[in-house]
């Protein structure tokens, strides 16, 4: 299988597992991404748009819907009173943790036929691709990555 084909098909599998976890928690995949991004810390709207790679209008709509659902809140930025930061609410934190855990379990089942050494090699190589391409820190946990 060619590199592009393997990566695109892998991305499809990961996206499907991610979307399945979102559906289970009555979220859109974009809401799941928002919750996962905010697990690390609150973000300003500009920062959040860059991390999620969303246009300002799309991000505003996503944050508005998530705020109406009680998952996030806007708060004043202590350093710049003109700016707002988006943070998880307690309900959003709980849902983010549930969603994240479910997504991790589904995604980590994908390479289940690989042995421990093969999995370690895969993680190392994919980690290098992510770092070399400066992928946004969208799906992380406190110690950077799901545990097997």
Backbone as a chain_set.jsonl record, in Angstrom:
{"seq": "XXXXXXXXXXXXXXXXXXXXXXXXXXXXXXXXXXXXXXXXXXXXXXXXXXXXXXXXXXXXXXXXXXXXXXXXXXXXXXXXXXXXXXXXXXXXXXXXXXXXXXXXXXXXXXXXXXXXXXXXXXXXXXXXXXXXXXXXXXXXXXXXXXXX", "coords": {"N": [[0.851, -1.169, 0.0], [0.55, 2.225, -0.783], [2.121, 5.127, 0.732], [0.51, 7.5, 0.947], [-2.06, 6.425, 0.558], [-2.214, 4.634, 2.734], [-2.035, 6.439, 4.916], [-4.284, 8.114, 4.485], [-6.378, 6.246, 4.636], [-5.996, 5.374, 7.257], [-6.481, 7.773, 8.616], [-9.188, 7.982, 8.017], [-10.207, 5.791, 9.48], [-9.554, 6.595, 12.121], [-10.994, 9.012, 12.274], [-13.596, 7.989, 12.021], [-13.823, 6.468, 14.378], [-13.57, 8.492, 16.256], [-15.8, 10.084, 15.6], [-17.807, 8.263, 16.227], [-17.556, 8.097, 19.001], [-18.234, 10.73, 19.589], [-20.943, 10.799, 18.743], [-22.035, 8.967, 20.587], [-21.94, 10.491, 22.859], [-23.632, 12.493, 22.267], [-22.615, 14.649, 20.807], [-21.222, 16.785, 18.266], [-18.511, 15.997, 16.037], [-16.891, 18.294, 15.923], [-17.605, 19.675, 18.264], [-16.595, 17.842, 20.077], [-13.853, 18.106, 19.493], [-13.479, 20.746, 20.339], [-14.013, 20.513, 23.12], [-11.959, 18.733, 23.845], [-9.681, 20.278, 23.221], [-9.959, 22.317, 25.104], [-9.577, 20.958, 27.45], [-6.962, 21.067, 28.287], [-6.448, 23.762, 28.949], [-7.935, 27.063, 29.358], [-8.64, 29.022, 26.421], [-7.977, 31.936, 24.427], [-10.123, 33.419, 21.976], [-8.86, 33.834, 19.471], [-6.561, 32.209, 19.666], [-7.817, 29.746, 20.001], [-9.171, 29.453, 17.595], [-6.976, 29.106, 15.905], [-5.864, 26.703, 16.902], [-7.967, 24.886, 16.456], [-8.244, 25.264, 13.817], [-10.255, 26.814, 12.553], [-12.407, 29.152, 10.921], [-13.187, 32.486, 12.018], [-16.008, 33.018, 12.167], [-17.113, 30.434, 12.114], [-15.985, 29.346, 14.419], [-17.077, 31.05, 16.375], [-19.81, 30.372, 16.194], [-19.671, 27.671, 16.979], [-18.698, 27.894, 19.625], [-20.761, 29.45, 20.706], [-22.989, 27.64, 20.52], [-22.038, 25.58, 22.157], [-21.817, 26.935, 24.542], [-24.508, 27.588, 25.051], [-25.39, 25.022, 25.562], [-24.305, 24.582, 27.996], [-21.667, 23.743, 28.25], [-19.312, 25.195, 27.894], [-17.856, 28.325, 28.945], [-17.596, 31.841, 28.567], [-15.031, 33.96, 29.644], [-13.569, 36.864, 31.134], [-10.365, 37.913, 30.042], [-7.684, 38.017, 32.15], [-5.356, 39.418, 31.637], [-5.966, 41.094, 29.521], [-8.515, 43.071, 29.391], [-10.27, 43.548, 27.344], [-10.461, 41.264, 25.915], [-11.737, 37.879, 25.614], [-11.735, 34.665, 27.133], [-12.199, 31.21, 26.521], [-13.539, 28.672, 28.42], [-13.923, 25.44, 29.944], [-16.963, 24.431, 31.511], [-18.008, 22.99, 34.679], [-19.773, 20.891, 33.914], [-19.014, 20.641, 31.231], [-16.35, 19.844, 31.56], [-16.639, 17.308, 32.737], [-18.019, 15.961, 30.677], [-16.125, 16.215, 28.624], [-14.034, 14.623, 29.622], [-15.272, 12.09, 29.659], [-15.906, 11.771, 26.919], [-13.324, 11.956, 25.788], [-12.044, 9.719, 26.963], [-13.603, 7.612, 25.879], [-13.134, 7.986, 23.126], [-10.354, 7.557, 23.054], [-10.246, 4.816, 23.804], [-11.586, 3.603, 21.635], [-9.962, 4.362, 19.441], [-7.493, 3.308, 20.153], [-7.968, 0.635, 19.85], [-7.712, 0.175, 17.18], [-5.032, -0.556, 16.157], [-4.878, -3.165, 17.186], [-3.965, -5.672, 16.422], [-1.265, -5.521, 16.337], [1.91, -6.256, 17.792], [3.505, -5.499, 20.985], [6.034, -4.25, 20.562], [5.774, -3.435, 17.905], [3.642, -1.645, 18.158], [4.852, 0.31, 19.772], [6.804, 1.232, 18.006], [5.15, 2.262, 15.972], [3.835, 4.337, 17.395], [6.051, 5.957, 17.989], [6.934, 6.693, 15.405], [4.631, 7.959, 14.319], [4.388, 10.002, 16.188], [6.657, 11.454, 15.585], [6.043, 12.343, 12.977], [3.869, 13.992, 13.603], [5.115, 15.941, 15.263], [7.11, 16.941, 13.498], [5.534, 18.169, 11.605], [4.275, 20.059, 13.026], [1.698, 19.718, 14.224], [-1.378, 20.843, 15.626], [-1.904, 20.946, 19.187], [-4.287, 19.237, 19.856], [-5.586, 16.915, 20.729], [-4.803, 15.759, 23.474], [-3.461, 14.544, 26.584], [-2.828, 15.101, 30.089], [-0.181, 14.031, 30.385], [0.601, 13.948, 27.758], [-0.747, 12.261, 25.472], [-2.651, 9.26, 24.809], [-2.829, 6.473, 27.027], [-1.718, 3.151, 26.624]], "CA": [[0.0, 0.0, 0.0], [1.329, 3.459, -0.853], [2.099, 5.95, 1.948], [-0.68, 8.365, 0.963], [-3.236, 5.569, 0.739], [-2.211, 4.134, 4.11], [-2.334, 7.53, 5.837], [-5.678, 8.547, 4.296], [-7.261, 5.211, 5.188], [-5.847, 5.431, 8.714], [-7.216, 8.966, 9.054], [-10.609, 7.64, 7.944], [-10.514, 4.928, 10.625], [-9.487, 7.406, 13.332], [-12.143, 9.928, 12.238], [-14.812, 7.222, 12.276], [-13.836, 6.137, 15.805], [-13.788, 9.776, 16.939], [-17.199, 10.448, 15.36], [-18.646, 7.321, 16.982], [-17.527, 8.541, 20.389], [-19.017, 11.974, 19.646], [-22.369, 10.428, 18.672], [-22.401, 8.331, 21.853], [-22.072, 11.541, 23.871], [-24.526, 13.498, 21.683], [-21.795, 15.775, 20.38], [-20.674, 16.737, 16.921], [-17.059, 15.852, 16.132], [-16.298, 19.6, 16.191], [-17.769, 19.933, 19.694], [-15.612, 16.979, 20.744], [-12.551, 18.74, 19.343], [-13.463, 21.917, 21.214], [-13.884, 20.056, 24.505], [-10.61, 18.174, 24.039], [-8.718, 21.375, 23.231], [-10.107, 23.084, 26.339], [-9.183, 20.15, 28.605], [-5.623, 21.486, 28.707], [-6.505, 25.098, 29.542], [-8.778, 27.999, 28.606], [-7.996, 29.673, 25.283], [-8.584, 33.092, 23.803], [-10.791, 33.033, 20.733], [-7.884, 33.761, 18.38], [-5.756, 30.986, 19.879], [-8.683, 28.59, 19.803], [-9.375, 29.338, 16.15], [-5.749, 28.555, 15.316], [-5.731, 25.31, 17.319], [-9.006, 24.09, 15.801], [-8.184, 25.587, 12.387], [-11.59, 27.251, 12.155], [-12.616, 30.571, 10.661], [-13.766, 33.174, 13.163], [-17.465, 32.84, 12.222], [-17.391, 29.036, 12.469], [-15.622, 29.183, 15.827], [-18.069, 31.76, 17.186], [-21.01, 29.532, 16.223], [-19.384, 26.476, 17.775], [-18.624, 28.301, 21.029], [-22.123, 29.854, 21.092], [-23.807, 26.432, 20.732], [-21.502, 24.867, 23.322], [-22.159, 27.742, 25.712], [-25.952, 27.369, 25.288], [-25.548, 23.671, 26.108], [-23.706, 24.546, 29.328], [-20.388, 23.037, 28.221], [-18.22, 26.163, 27.995], [-18.232, 29.68, 29.345], [-16.66, 32.901, 28.204], [-14.607, 34.71, 30.821], [-12.636, 37.938, 30.807], [-8.937, 37.622, 30.109], [-7.109, 38.827, 33.231], [-4.285, 40.257, 31.096], [-6.509, 42.027, 28.538], [-9.93, 43.134, 29.731], [-11.079, 43.603, 26.118], [-10.478, 39.925, 25.329], [-12.386, 36.814, 26.374], [-11.175, 33.321, 27.048], [-13.22, 30.169, 26.557], [-13.153, 27.645, 29.396], [-14.927, 24.418, 30.213], [-17.754, 24.474, 32.739], [-17.918, 21.669, 35.318], [-20.472, 19.919, 33.046], [-18.156, 20.446, 30.064], [-15.178, 19.067, 31.98], [-17.06, 15.904, 32.907], [-18.314, 15.407, 29.357], [-14.859, 16.126, 27.891], [-13.305, 13.451, 30.114], [-15.966, 10.89, 29.172], [-15.711, 11.713, 25.475], [-11.918, 11.682, 25.531], [-11.776, 8.322, 27.314], [-14.241, 6.746, 24.882], [-12.414, 8.117, 21.865], [-9.069, 6.852, 23.222], [-10.464, 3.36, 23.771], [-11.912, 3.197, 20.26], [-8.808, 4.57, 18.561], [-6.417, 2.383, 20.521], [-8.301, -0.718, 19.373], [-7.411, 0.063, 15.749], [-3.852, -1.378, 15.888], [-4.89, -4.251, 18.179], [-3.263, -6.869, 15.947], [0.183, -5.312, 16.42], [2.561, -6.598, 19.049], [3.933, -4.358, 21.798], [7.154, -3.559, 19.91], [5.241, -2.77, 16.715], [2.857, -0.492, 18.624], [5.807, 1.331, 20.215], [7.397, 1.803, 16.786], [4.11, 3.06, 15.331], [3.662, 5.55, 18.196], [7.239, 6.792, 17.809], [6.945, 7.242, 14.043], [3.537, 8.922, 14.179], [4.754, 11.156, 17.0], [7.63, 12.24, 14.824], [5.308, 13.015, 11.898], [3.085, 15.06, 14.237], [6.036, 17.004, 15.684], [7.762, 17.534, 12.322], [4.546, 18.967, 10.88], [3.729, 21.016, 13.986], [0.251, 19.532, 14.375], [-1.862, 21.511, 16.846], [-2.105, 20.096, 20.365], [-5.743, 19.177, 19.941], [-6.046, 15.709, 21.418], [-3.711, 15.396, 24.369], [-3.818, 14.393, 27.984], [-1.792, 15.792, 30.872], [1.178, 13.553, 30.091], [0.761, 13.947, 26.295], [-1.115, 11.086, 24.7], [-3.417, 8.188, 25.458], [-2.001, 5.369, 27.501], [-2.177, 1.882, 26.033]], "C": [[0.905, 1.243, 0.0], [1.151, 4.279, 0.43], [0.826, 6.79, 2.022], [-1.939, 7.55, 1.214], [-3.324, 5.088, 2.182], [-2.588, 5.235, 5.098], [-3.784, 8.002, 5.713], [-6.635, 7.509, 4.881], [-7.17, 5.159, 6.71], [-6.606, 6.623, 9.274], [-8.718, 8.699, 9.032], [-11.012, 6.787, 9.144], [-10.539, 5.716, 11.926], [-10.69, 8.35, 13.387], [-13.449, 9.199, 12.528], [-14.925, 6.857, 13.752], [-14.145, 7.378, 16.634], [-15.262, 10.186, 16.813], [-18.155, 9.534, 16.123], [-18.687, 7.708, 18.458], [-18.339, 9.821, 20.551], [-20.516, 11.666, 19.642], [-22.843, 9.824, 19.987], [-22.654, 9.383, 22.932], [-22.924, 12.715, 23.386], [-23.796, 14.798, 21.376], [-21.549, 15.673, 18.887], [-19.168, 16.499, 17.071], [-16.364, 17.186, 16.454], [-16.454, 19.979, 17.663], [-16.793, 19.079, 20.502], [-14.224, 17.571, 20.659], [-12.421, 19.946, 20.264], [-13.248, 21.499, 22.667], [-12.486, 19.516, 24.78], [-9.553, 19.275, 24.082], [-8.758, 22.102, 24.567], [-9.775, 22.273, 27.587], [-7.841, 20.625, 29.159], [-5.656, 22.814, 29.456], [-7.514, 25.937, 28.777], [-7.96, 28.651, 27.49], [-8.727, 30.964, 24.948], [-9.183, 32.655, 22.472], [-9.811, 32.92, 19.567], [-7.039, 32.505, 18.462], [-6.574, 29.742, 19.548], [-8.954, 28.37, 18.32], [-8.173, 28.72, 15.461], [-5.591, 27.078, 15.652], [-6.724, 24.422, 16.568], [-9.016, 24.277, 14.285], [-9.573, 25.909, 11.838], [-11.592, 28.744, 11.88], [-13.339, 31.18, 11.855], [-15.273, 32.937, 13.273], [-17.84, 31.415, 12.616], [-17.098, 28.787, 13.94], [-16.655, 29.847, 16.731], [-19.349, 30.943, 17.297], [-20.827, 28.303, 17.09], [-19.351, 26.808, 19.264], [-20.008, 28.718, 21.525], [-22.989, 28.638, 21.41], [-23.346, 25.679, 21.98], [-21.81, 25.616, 24.605], [-23.642, 27.566, 26.058], [-26.215, 26.005, 25.91], [-24.881, 23.504, 27.471], [-22.346, 23.889, 29.397], [-19.179, 23.958, 28.372], [-18.773, 27.486, 28.499], [-17.169, 30.635, 28.823], [-16.313, 33.649, 29.483], [-13.625, 35.792, 30.377], [-11.206, 37.458, 30.948], [-8.336, 38.563, 31.149], [-6.035, 39.79, 32.715], [-4.787, 41.316, 30.119], [-8.022, 42.057, 28.718], [-10.844, 43.254, 28.514], [-11.278, 42.211, 25.523], [-11.232, 38.945, 26.226], [-11.628, 35.515, 26.152], [-12.347, 32.351, 27.131], [-12.706, 29.066, 27.471], [-14.278, 26.633, 29.519], [-15.686, 24.746, 31.492], [-17.543, 23.135, 33.444], [-18.609, 20.573, 34.483], [-19.629, 19.617, 31.811], [-16.927, 19.628, 30.384], [-15.524, 17.589, 32.106], [-17.319, 15.246, 31.557], [-17.035, 15.249, 28.538], [-14.08, 14.885, 28.317], [-13.944, 12.153, 29.642], [-15.732, 10.698, 27.681], [-14.277, 11.309, 25.143], [-11.588, 10.214, 25.816], [-12.361, 7.359, 26.301], [-13.529, 6.798, 23.547], [-11.072, 7.395, 21.937], [-9.253, 5.342, 23.111], [-10.749, 2.877, 22.354], [-10.683, 3.282, 19.344], [-7.695, 3.582, 18.881], [-6.726, 0.935, 20.149], [-7.896, -0.912, 17.909], [-6.156, -0.77, 15.472], [-3.759, -2.596, 16.818], [-4.16, -5.515, 17.721], [-1.748, -6.72, 15.98], [0.696, -5.749, 17.782], [3.032, -5.337, 19.757], [5.058, -3.568, 21.122], [6.671, -2.812, 18.663], [4.431, -1.533, 17.089], [3.786, 0.65, 19.06], [6.464, 2.012, 19.013], [6.402, 2.707, 16.079], [3.913, 4.38, 16.063], [4.852, 6.491, 17.983], [7.251, 7.448, 16.429], [5.832, 8.271, 13.841], [3.808, 10.172, 15.009], [5.734, 12.06, 16.278], [6.954, 12.993, 13.683], [4.521, 14.195, 12.459], [3.991, 16.235, 14.619], [6.653, 17.723, 14.485], [6.817, 18.451, 11.546], [3.816, 19.954, 11.778], [2.201, 20.946, 14.074], [-0.206, 20.209, 15.658], [-2.103, 20.501, 17.958], [-3.596, 20.016, 20.654], [-6.233, 18.022, 20.782], [-4.895, 15.218, 22.274], [-4.281, 15.085, 25.738], [-2.663, 14.982, 28.785], [-0.372, 15.316, 30.589], [1.347, 13.233, 28.605], [0.5, 12.6, 25.651], [-1.894, 10.07, 25.508], [-2.445, 7.14, 25.976], [-2.582, 4.066, 26.984], [-2.673, 0.934, 27.107]], "O": [[1.908, 1.287, 0.712], [0.146, 4.138, 1.127], [0.14, 6.791, 3.044], [-2.792, 7.952, 2.005], [-4.396, 5.131, 2.785], [-3.371, 4.999, 6.017], [-4.44, 8.26, 6.722], [-7.602, 7.87, 5.552], [-8.176, 4.922, 7.379], [-7.295, 6.504, 10.287], [-9.441, 9.139, 9.926], [-12.05, 7.035, 9.759], [-11.438, 5.533, 12.746], [-11.334, 8.475, 14.429], [-14.319, 9.74, 13.212], [-16.015, 6.929, 14.32], [-14.899, 7.31, 17.604], [-15.89, 10.583, 17.795], [-19.193, 9.983, 16.608], [-19.743, 7.65, 19.087], [-19.053, 9.982, 21.541], [-21.268, 12.215, 20.449], [-23.939, 10.137, 20.452], [-23.487, 9.182, 23.816], [-22.943, 13.782, 23.999], [-24.291, 15.892, 21.648], [-21.656, 14.592, 18.308], [-18.608, 16.775, 18.132], [-15.365, 17.206, 17.174], [-15.533, 20.546, 18.252], [-16.231, 19.542, 21.495], [-13.483, 17.549, 21.642], [-11.382, 20.147, 20.893], [-12.404, 22.063, 23.363], [-11.897, 19.804, 25.822], [-8.628, 19.212, 24.891], [-7.714, 22.465, 25.107], [-9.696, 22.837, 28.678], [-7.618, 20.585, 30.369], [-4.979, 22.979, 30.471], [-7.911, 25.572, 27.671], [-6.745, 28.809, 27.605], [-9.935, 31.08, 25.153], [-8.787, 31.632, 21.913], [-9.924, 32.001, 18.756], [-6.823, 31.82, 17.462], [-6.088, 28.813, 18.903], [-8.965, 27.233, 17.846], [-8.32, 27.911, 14.545], [-5.225, 26.282, 14.787], [-6.369, 23.339, 16.102], [-9.7, 23.552, 13.561], [-10.007, 25.368, 10.821], [-10.872, 29.507, 12.524], [-14.017, 30.481, 12.607], [-15.769, 32.68, 14.37], [-18.789, 31.214, 13.374], [-17.86, 28.107, 14.627], [-17.062, 29.27, 17.739], [-19.916, 30.832, 18.384], [-21.723, 27.932, 17.849], [-19.918, 26.076, 20.074], [-20.389, 28.376, 22.644], [-23.65, 28.602, 22.448], [-24.167, 25.199, 22.763], [-22.04, 24.999, 25.646], [-23.991, 27.411, 27.228], [-27.151, 25.845, 26.693], [-24.888, 22.411, 28.038], [-21.899, 23.511, 30.48], [-18.148, 23.556, 28.911], [-19.98, 27.732, 28.482], [-16.003, 30.275, 28.663], [-17.184, 33.936, 30.304], [-12.939, 35.645, 29.365], [-10.877, 36.694, 31.855], [-8.471, 39.782, 31.033], [-5.83, 40.858, 33.293], [-4.116, 42.326, 29.904], [-8.726, 41.163, 28.247], [-12.058, 43.082, 28.631], [-12.178, 42.012, 24.707], [-11.349, 39.15, 27.434], [-10.978, 35.308, 25.127], [-13.369, 32.654, 27.748], [-11.582, 28.587, 27.316], [-15.437, 26.933, 29.234], [-15.112, 25.277, 32.443], [-16.953, 22.227, 32.86], [-18.091, 19.462, 34.364], [-19.539, 18.464, 31.389], [-16.5, 18.804, 29.575], [-14.783, 16.727, 31.635], [-16.895, 14.116, 31.317], [-16.876, 14.255, 27.83], [-13.53, 14.175, 27.475], [-13.24, 11.216, 29.266], [-15.401, 9.601, 27.231], [-14.049, 10.426, 24.316], [-10.936, 9.55, 25.01], [-11.704, 6.398, 25.902], [-13.339, 5.766, 22.903], [-10.69, 6.699, 20.996], [-8.501, 4.67, 22.406], [-10.211, 1.857, 21.923], [-10.414, 2.365, 18.569], [-7.03, 3.078, 17.976], [-5.825, 0.097, 20.137], [-7.753, -2.046, 17.452], [-6.211, -1.641, 14.603], [-2.658, -3.003, 17.19], [-3.777, -6.341, 18.55], [-1.022, -7.671, 15.688], [0.004, -5.628, 18.792], [2.968, -4.241, 19.201], [5.027, -2.338, 21.116], [7.107, -1.692, 18.397], [4.519, -0.5, 16.425], [3.533, 1.814, 18.752], [6.654, 3.228, 19.011], [6.76, 3.797, 15.632], [3.832, 5.433, 15.43], [4.664, 7.696, 17.815], [7.55, 8.636, 16.31], [6.063, 9.332, 13.26], [3.492, 11.282, 14.579], [5.643, 13.285, 16.357], [7.262, 14.162, 13.448], [4.505, 15.273, 11.864], [3.67, 17.389, 14.332], [6.716, 18.952, 14.452], [7.26, 19.403, 10.903], [2.862, 20.607, 11.355], [1.509, 21.962, 14.008], [0.495, 20.158, 16.669], [-2.46, 19.351, 17.704], [-4.098, 20.65, 21.583], [-7.229, 18.164, 21.491], [-4.109, 14.369, 21.853], [-5.455, 15.339, 26.006], [-1.627, 15.325, 28.215], [0.551, 16.13, 30.558], [2.133, 12.361, 28.235], [1.44, 11.876, 25.322], [-1.807, 10.028, 26.735], [-1.365, 6.951, 25.417], [-3.8, 3.903, 26.917], [-3.097, -0.18, 26.8]]}, "num_chains": 1, "name": "protein.A"}
